[in-house]
C-alpha positions as a Markdown table, in Angstrom:
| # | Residue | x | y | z |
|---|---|---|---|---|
| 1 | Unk | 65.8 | 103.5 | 79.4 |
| 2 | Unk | 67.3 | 106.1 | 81.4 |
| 3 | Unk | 70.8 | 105.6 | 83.4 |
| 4 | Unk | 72.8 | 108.2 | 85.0 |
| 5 | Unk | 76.5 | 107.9 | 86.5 |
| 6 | Unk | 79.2 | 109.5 | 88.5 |
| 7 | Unk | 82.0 | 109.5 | 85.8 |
| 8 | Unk | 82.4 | 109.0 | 82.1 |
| 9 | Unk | 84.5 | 105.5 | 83.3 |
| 10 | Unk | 81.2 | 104.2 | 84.7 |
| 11 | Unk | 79.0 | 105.3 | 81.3 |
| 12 | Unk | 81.7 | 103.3 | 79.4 |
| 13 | Unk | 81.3 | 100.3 | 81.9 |
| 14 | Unk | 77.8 | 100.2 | 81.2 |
| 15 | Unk | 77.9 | 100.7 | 77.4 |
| 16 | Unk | 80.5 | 97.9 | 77.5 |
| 17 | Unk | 78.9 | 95.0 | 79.8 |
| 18 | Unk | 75.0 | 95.9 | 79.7 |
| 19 | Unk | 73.1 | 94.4 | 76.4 |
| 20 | Unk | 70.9 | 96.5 | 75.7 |
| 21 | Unk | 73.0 | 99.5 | 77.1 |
| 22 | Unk | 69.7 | 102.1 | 78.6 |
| 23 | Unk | 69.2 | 104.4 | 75.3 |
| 24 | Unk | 70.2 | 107.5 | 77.6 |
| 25 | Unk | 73.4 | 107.3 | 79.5 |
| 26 | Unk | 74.6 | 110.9 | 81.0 |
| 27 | Unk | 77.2 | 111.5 | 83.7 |
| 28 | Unk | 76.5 | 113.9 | 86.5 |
| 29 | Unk | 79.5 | 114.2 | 88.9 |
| 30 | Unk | 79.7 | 114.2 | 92.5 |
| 31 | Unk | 81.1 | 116.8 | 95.0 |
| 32 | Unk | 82.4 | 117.9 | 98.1 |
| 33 | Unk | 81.4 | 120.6 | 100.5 |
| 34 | Unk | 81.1 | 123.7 | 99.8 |
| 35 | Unk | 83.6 | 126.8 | 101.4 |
| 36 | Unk | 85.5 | 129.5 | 100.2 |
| 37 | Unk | 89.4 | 129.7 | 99.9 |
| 38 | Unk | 90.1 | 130.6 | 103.1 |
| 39 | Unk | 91.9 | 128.0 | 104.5 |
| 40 | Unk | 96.1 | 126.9 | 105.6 |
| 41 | Unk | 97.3 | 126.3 | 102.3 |
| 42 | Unk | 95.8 | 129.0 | 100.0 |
| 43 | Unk | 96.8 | 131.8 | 102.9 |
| 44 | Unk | 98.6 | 134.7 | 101.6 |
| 45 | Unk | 100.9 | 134.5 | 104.5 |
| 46 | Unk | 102.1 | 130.8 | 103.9 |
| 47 | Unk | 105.6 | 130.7 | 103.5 |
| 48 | Unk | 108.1 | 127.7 | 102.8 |
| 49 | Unk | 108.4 | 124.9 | 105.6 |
| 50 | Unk | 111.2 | 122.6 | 106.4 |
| 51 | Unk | 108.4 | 120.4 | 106.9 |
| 52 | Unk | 107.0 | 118.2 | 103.9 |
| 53 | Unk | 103.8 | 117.5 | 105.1 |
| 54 | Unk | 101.9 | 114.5 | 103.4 |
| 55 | Unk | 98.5 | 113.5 | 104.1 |
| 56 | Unk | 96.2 | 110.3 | 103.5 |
| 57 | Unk | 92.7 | 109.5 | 104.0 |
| 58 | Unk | 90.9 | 105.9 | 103.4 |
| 59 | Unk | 89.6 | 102.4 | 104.4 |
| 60 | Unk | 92.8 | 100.8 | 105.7 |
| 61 | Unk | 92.0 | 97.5 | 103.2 |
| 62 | Unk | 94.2 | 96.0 | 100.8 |
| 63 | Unk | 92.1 | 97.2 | 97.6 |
| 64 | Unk | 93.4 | 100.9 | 99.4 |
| 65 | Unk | 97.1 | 100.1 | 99.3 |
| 66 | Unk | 98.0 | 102.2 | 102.4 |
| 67 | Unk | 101.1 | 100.4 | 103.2 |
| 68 | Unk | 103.1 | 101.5 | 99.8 |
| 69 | Unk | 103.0 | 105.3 | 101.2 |
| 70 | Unk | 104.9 | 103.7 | 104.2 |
| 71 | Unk | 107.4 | 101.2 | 101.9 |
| 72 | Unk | 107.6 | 104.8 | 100.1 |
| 73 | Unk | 109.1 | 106.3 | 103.0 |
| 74 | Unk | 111.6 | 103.7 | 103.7 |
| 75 | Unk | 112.5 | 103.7 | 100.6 |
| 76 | Unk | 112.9 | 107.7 | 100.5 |
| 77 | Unk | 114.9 | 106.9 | 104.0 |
| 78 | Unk | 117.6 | 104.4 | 102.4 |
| 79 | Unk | 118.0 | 106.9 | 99.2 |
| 80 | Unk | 121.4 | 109.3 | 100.3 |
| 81 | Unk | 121.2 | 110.6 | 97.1 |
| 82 | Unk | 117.4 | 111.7 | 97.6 |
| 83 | Unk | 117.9 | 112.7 | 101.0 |
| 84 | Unk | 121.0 | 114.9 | 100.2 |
| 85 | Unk | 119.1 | 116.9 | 97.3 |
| 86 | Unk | 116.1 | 117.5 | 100.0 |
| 87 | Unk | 118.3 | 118.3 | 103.2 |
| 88 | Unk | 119.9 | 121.2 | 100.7 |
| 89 | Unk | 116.5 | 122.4 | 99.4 |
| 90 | Unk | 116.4 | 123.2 | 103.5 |
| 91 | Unk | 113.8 | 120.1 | 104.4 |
| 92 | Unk | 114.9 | 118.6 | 107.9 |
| 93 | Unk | 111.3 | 116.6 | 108.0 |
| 94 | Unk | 108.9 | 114.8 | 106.8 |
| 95 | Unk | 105.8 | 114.3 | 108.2 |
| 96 | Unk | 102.7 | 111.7 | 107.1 |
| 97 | Unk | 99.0 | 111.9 | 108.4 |
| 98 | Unk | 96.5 | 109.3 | 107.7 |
| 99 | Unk | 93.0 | 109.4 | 108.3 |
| 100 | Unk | 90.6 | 106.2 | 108.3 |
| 101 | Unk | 90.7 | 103.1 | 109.9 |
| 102 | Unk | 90.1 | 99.1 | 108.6 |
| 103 | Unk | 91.7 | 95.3 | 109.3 |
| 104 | Unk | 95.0 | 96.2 | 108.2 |
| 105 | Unk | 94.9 | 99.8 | 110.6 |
| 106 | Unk | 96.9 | 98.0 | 113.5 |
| 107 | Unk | 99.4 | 96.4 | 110.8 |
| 108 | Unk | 100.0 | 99.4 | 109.4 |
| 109 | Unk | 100.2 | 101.0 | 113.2 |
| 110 | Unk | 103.0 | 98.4 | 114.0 |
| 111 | Unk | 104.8 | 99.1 | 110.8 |
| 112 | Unk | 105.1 | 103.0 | 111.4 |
| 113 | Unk | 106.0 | 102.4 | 115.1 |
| 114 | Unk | 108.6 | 100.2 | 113.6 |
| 115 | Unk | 110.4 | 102.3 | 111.1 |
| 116 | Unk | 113.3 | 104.0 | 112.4 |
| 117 | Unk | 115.4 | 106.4 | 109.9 |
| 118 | Unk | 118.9 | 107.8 | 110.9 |
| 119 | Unk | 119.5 | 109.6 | 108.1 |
| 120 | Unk | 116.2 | 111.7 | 108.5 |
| 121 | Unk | 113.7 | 112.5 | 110.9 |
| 122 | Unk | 110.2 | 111.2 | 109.7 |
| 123 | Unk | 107.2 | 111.2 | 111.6 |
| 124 | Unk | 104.5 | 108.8 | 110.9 |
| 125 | Unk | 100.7 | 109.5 | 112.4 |
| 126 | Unk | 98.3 | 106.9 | 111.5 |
| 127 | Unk | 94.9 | 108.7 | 113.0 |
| 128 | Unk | 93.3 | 105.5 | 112.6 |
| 129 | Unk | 89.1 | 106.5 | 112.2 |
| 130 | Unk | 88.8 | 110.1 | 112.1 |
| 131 | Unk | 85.3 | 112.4 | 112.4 |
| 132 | Unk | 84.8 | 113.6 | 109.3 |
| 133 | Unk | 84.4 | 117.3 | 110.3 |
| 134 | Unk | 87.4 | 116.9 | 112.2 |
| 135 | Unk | 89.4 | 115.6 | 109.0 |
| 136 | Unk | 88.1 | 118.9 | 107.2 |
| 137 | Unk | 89.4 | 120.9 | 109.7 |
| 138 | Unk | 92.9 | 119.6 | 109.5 |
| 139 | Unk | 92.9 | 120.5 | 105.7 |
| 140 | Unk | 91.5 | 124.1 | 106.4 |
| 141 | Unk | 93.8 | 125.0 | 109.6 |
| 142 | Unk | 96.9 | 123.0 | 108.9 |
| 143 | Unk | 96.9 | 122.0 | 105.3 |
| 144 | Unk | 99.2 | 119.9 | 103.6 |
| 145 | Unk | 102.2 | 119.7 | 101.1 |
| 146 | Unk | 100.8 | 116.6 | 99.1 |
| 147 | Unk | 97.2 | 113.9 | 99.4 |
| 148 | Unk | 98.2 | 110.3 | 98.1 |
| 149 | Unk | 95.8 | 107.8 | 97.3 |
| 150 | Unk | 97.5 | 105.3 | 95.5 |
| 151 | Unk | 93.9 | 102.5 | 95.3 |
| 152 | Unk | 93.6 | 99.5 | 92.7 |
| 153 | Unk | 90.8 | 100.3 | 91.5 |
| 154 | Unk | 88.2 | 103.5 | 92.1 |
| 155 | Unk | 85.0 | 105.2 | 91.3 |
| 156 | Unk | 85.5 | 109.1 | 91.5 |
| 157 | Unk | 86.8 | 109.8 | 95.1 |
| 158 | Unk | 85.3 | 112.2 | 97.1 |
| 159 | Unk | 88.5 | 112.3 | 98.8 |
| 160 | Unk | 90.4 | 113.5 | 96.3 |
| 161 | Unk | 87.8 | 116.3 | 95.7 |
| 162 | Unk | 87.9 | 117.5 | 99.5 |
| 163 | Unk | 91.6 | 117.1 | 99.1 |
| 164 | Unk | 91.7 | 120.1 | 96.3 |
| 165 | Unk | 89.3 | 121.9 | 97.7 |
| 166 | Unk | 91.5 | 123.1 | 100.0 |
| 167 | Unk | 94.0 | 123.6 | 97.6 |
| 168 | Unk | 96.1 | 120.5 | 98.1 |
| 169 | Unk | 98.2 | 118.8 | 95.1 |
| 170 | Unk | 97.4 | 114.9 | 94.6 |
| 171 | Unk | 99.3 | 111.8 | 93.6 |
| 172 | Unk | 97.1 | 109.4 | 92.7 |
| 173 | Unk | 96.9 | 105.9 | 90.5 |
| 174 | Unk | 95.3 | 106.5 | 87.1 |
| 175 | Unk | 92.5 | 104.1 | 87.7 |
| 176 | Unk | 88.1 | 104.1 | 87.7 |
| 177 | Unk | 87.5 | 107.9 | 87.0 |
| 178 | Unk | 90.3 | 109.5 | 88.7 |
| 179 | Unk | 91.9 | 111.0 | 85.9 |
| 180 | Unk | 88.5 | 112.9 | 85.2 |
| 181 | Unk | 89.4 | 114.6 | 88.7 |
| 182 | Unk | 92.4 | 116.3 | 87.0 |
| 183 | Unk | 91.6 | 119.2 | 85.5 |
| 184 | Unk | 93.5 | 122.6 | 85.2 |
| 185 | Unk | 96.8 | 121.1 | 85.5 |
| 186 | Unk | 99.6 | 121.2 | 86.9 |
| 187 | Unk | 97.7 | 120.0 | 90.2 |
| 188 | Unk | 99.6 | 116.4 | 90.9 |
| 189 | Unk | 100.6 | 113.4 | 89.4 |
| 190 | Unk | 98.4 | 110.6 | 88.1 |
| 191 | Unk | 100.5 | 107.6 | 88.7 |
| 192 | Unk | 100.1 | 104.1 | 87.0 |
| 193 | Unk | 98.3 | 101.5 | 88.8 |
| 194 | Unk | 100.6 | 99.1 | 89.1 |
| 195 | Unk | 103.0 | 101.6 | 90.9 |
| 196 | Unk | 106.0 | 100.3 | 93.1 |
| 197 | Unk | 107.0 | 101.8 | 96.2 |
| 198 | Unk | 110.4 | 102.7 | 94.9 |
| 199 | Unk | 108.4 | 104.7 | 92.1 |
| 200 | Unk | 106.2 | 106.2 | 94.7 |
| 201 | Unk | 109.2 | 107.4 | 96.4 |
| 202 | Unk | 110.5 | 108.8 | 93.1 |
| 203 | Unk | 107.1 | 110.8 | 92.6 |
| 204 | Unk | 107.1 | 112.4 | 96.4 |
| 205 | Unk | 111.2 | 113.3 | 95.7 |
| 206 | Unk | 110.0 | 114.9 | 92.6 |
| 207 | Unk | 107.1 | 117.3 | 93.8 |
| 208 | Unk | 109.5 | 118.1 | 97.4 |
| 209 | Unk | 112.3 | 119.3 | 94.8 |
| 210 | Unk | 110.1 | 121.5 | 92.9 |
| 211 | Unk | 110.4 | 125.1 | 93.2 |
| 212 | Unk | 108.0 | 127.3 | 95.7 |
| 213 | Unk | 106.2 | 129.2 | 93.1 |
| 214 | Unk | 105.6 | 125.9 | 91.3 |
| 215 | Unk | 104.0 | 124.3 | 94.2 |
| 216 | Unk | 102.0 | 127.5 | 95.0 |
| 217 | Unk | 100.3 | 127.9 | 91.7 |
| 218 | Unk | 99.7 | 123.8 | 91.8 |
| 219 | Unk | 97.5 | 124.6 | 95.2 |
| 220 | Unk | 95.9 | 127.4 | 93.2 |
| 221 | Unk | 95.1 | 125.0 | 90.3 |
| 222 | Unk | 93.7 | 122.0 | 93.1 |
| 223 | Unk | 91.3 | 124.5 | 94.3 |
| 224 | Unk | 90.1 | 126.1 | 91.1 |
| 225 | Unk | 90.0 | 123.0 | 90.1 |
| 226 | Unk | 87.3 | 122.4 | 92.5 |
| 227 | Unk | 85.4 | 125.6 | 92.2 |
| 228 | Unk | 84.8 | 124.8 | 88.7 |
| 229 | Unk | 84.1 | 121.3 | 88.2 |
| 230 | Unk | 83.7 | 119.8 | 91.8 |
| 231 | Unk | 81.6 | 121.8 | 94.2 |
| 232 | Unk | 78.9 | 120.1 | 95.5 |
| 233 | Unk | 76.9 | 122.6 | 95.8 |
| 234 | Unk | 77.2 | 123.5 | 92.6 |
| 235 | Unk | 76.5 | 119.8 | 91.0 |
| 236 | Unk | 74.4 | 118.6 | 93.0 |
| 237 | Unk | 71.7 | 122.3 | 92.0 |
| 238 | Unk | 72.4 | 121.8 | 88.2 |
| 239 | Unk | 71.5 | 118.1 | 88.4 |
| 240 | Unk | 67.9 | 118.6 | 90.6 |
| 241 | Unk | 67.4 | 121.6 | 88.4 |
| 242 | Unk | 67.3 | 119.0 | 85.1 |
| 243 | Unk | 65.7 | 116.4 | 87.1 |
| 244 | Unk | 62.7 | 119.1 | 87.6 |
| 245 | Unk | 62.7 | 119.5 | 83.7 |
| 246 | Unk | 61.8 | 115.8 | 83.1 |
């Protein structure tokens, strides 16, 4: 009679594939952790890098797609033309994190210890499985430029919620319920799903080229963003609160 999901995508799922559909379907999002905006990337005394830093967390599975972020990056390495327009914006690195581990972790590991650039100095740090609270803390004390999760297929990631709660732009594929994550935009790129690496690449080049006010108000957005529509805290008190009135 009575079903309740995570994101409008799954209420349409179940409207679509169950006959009879339940008579009541509502959507009650998820969240992440609470915390308040003190943290690397909203810090009134952060200043422009010459680092780009670009951060990943997930399973390392094939349904994840870990590996383009990497093809992305040699791509970005063979691309003078890219490389020229970032070198003169004053960027002399960039620099990947990913946390989470799977089958294809020691693939990936071999394919990042593999890539050699001499146009550009990149460095690559797969983490591999990472304590969650230890993950967290990299977000609030280091921050980071950009979150990619480029899946085939999603729910409503949690990831990307943590992600802009620490005021962190995403680019992300445009499948499940992801694009009900972006709200209060500009605050990344939804990307198709089918995305290449050599379109990945074009998406990175394009938020690294944009100007440092731009960038500042997207981190302002991502964690707004959050505040409003995806603190768990929040959610999770407004959803037992309407349980209670059943």
């Amino acid at each position: 009679d009575f079903a309740i999901t995570v994101s409008n995508n799954g209420a349409s799922d179940i409207k679509k594939n169950y006959n009879p559909a339940p008579k009541l379907i509502e959507t009650w999002h998820l969240g992440s952790a609470h915390h308040n905006r003190e943290c690397a990337n909203l810090s009134t005394e952060s200043s422009q890098s010459n680092i780009s830093n670009i951060v990943s967390c997930s399973n390392v599975i094939e349904l994840k797609r870990v590996g383009l972020i990497l093809n992305a990056l040699k791509e970005f390495s063979s691309n003078k033309e890219d490389l020229k327009i970032i070198k003169e914006r004053g960027y002399n690195s960039i620099c990947w994190t990913h946390f989470g581990g799977g089958p294809l972790l020691e693939s990936l590991k071999k394919g990042a210890d593999d890539f050699v650039s001499k146009e550009f100095d990149f460095k690559i740090d797969i983490k591999g499985a990472t304590e969650h609270s230890d993950i967290l803390s990299f977000y609030n004390d280091r921050g980071a430029d950009l979150f990619i999760l480029v899946s085939r297929s999603e729910g409503i990631p949690v990831s990307i919620m943590e992600a802009f709660s620490y005021g962190i732009p995403v680019i992300a594929n445009n499948v499940g319920g992801v694009s009900e994550l972006f709200r209060n935009c500009p605050l990344g790129y939804l990307v198709d799903s089918g995305i290449t690496a050599q379109e990945l690449e074009n998406q990175i080049v394009d938020f690294i080229k944009l100007p440092a006010e731009i960038k500042k108000q997207m981190r302002e957005n991502a964690f707004e963003n959050w505040a409003e529509n995806w603190d768990a805290e929040k959610n999770y008190s407004s959803f037992a609160q309407e349980l209670a009135a059943l």
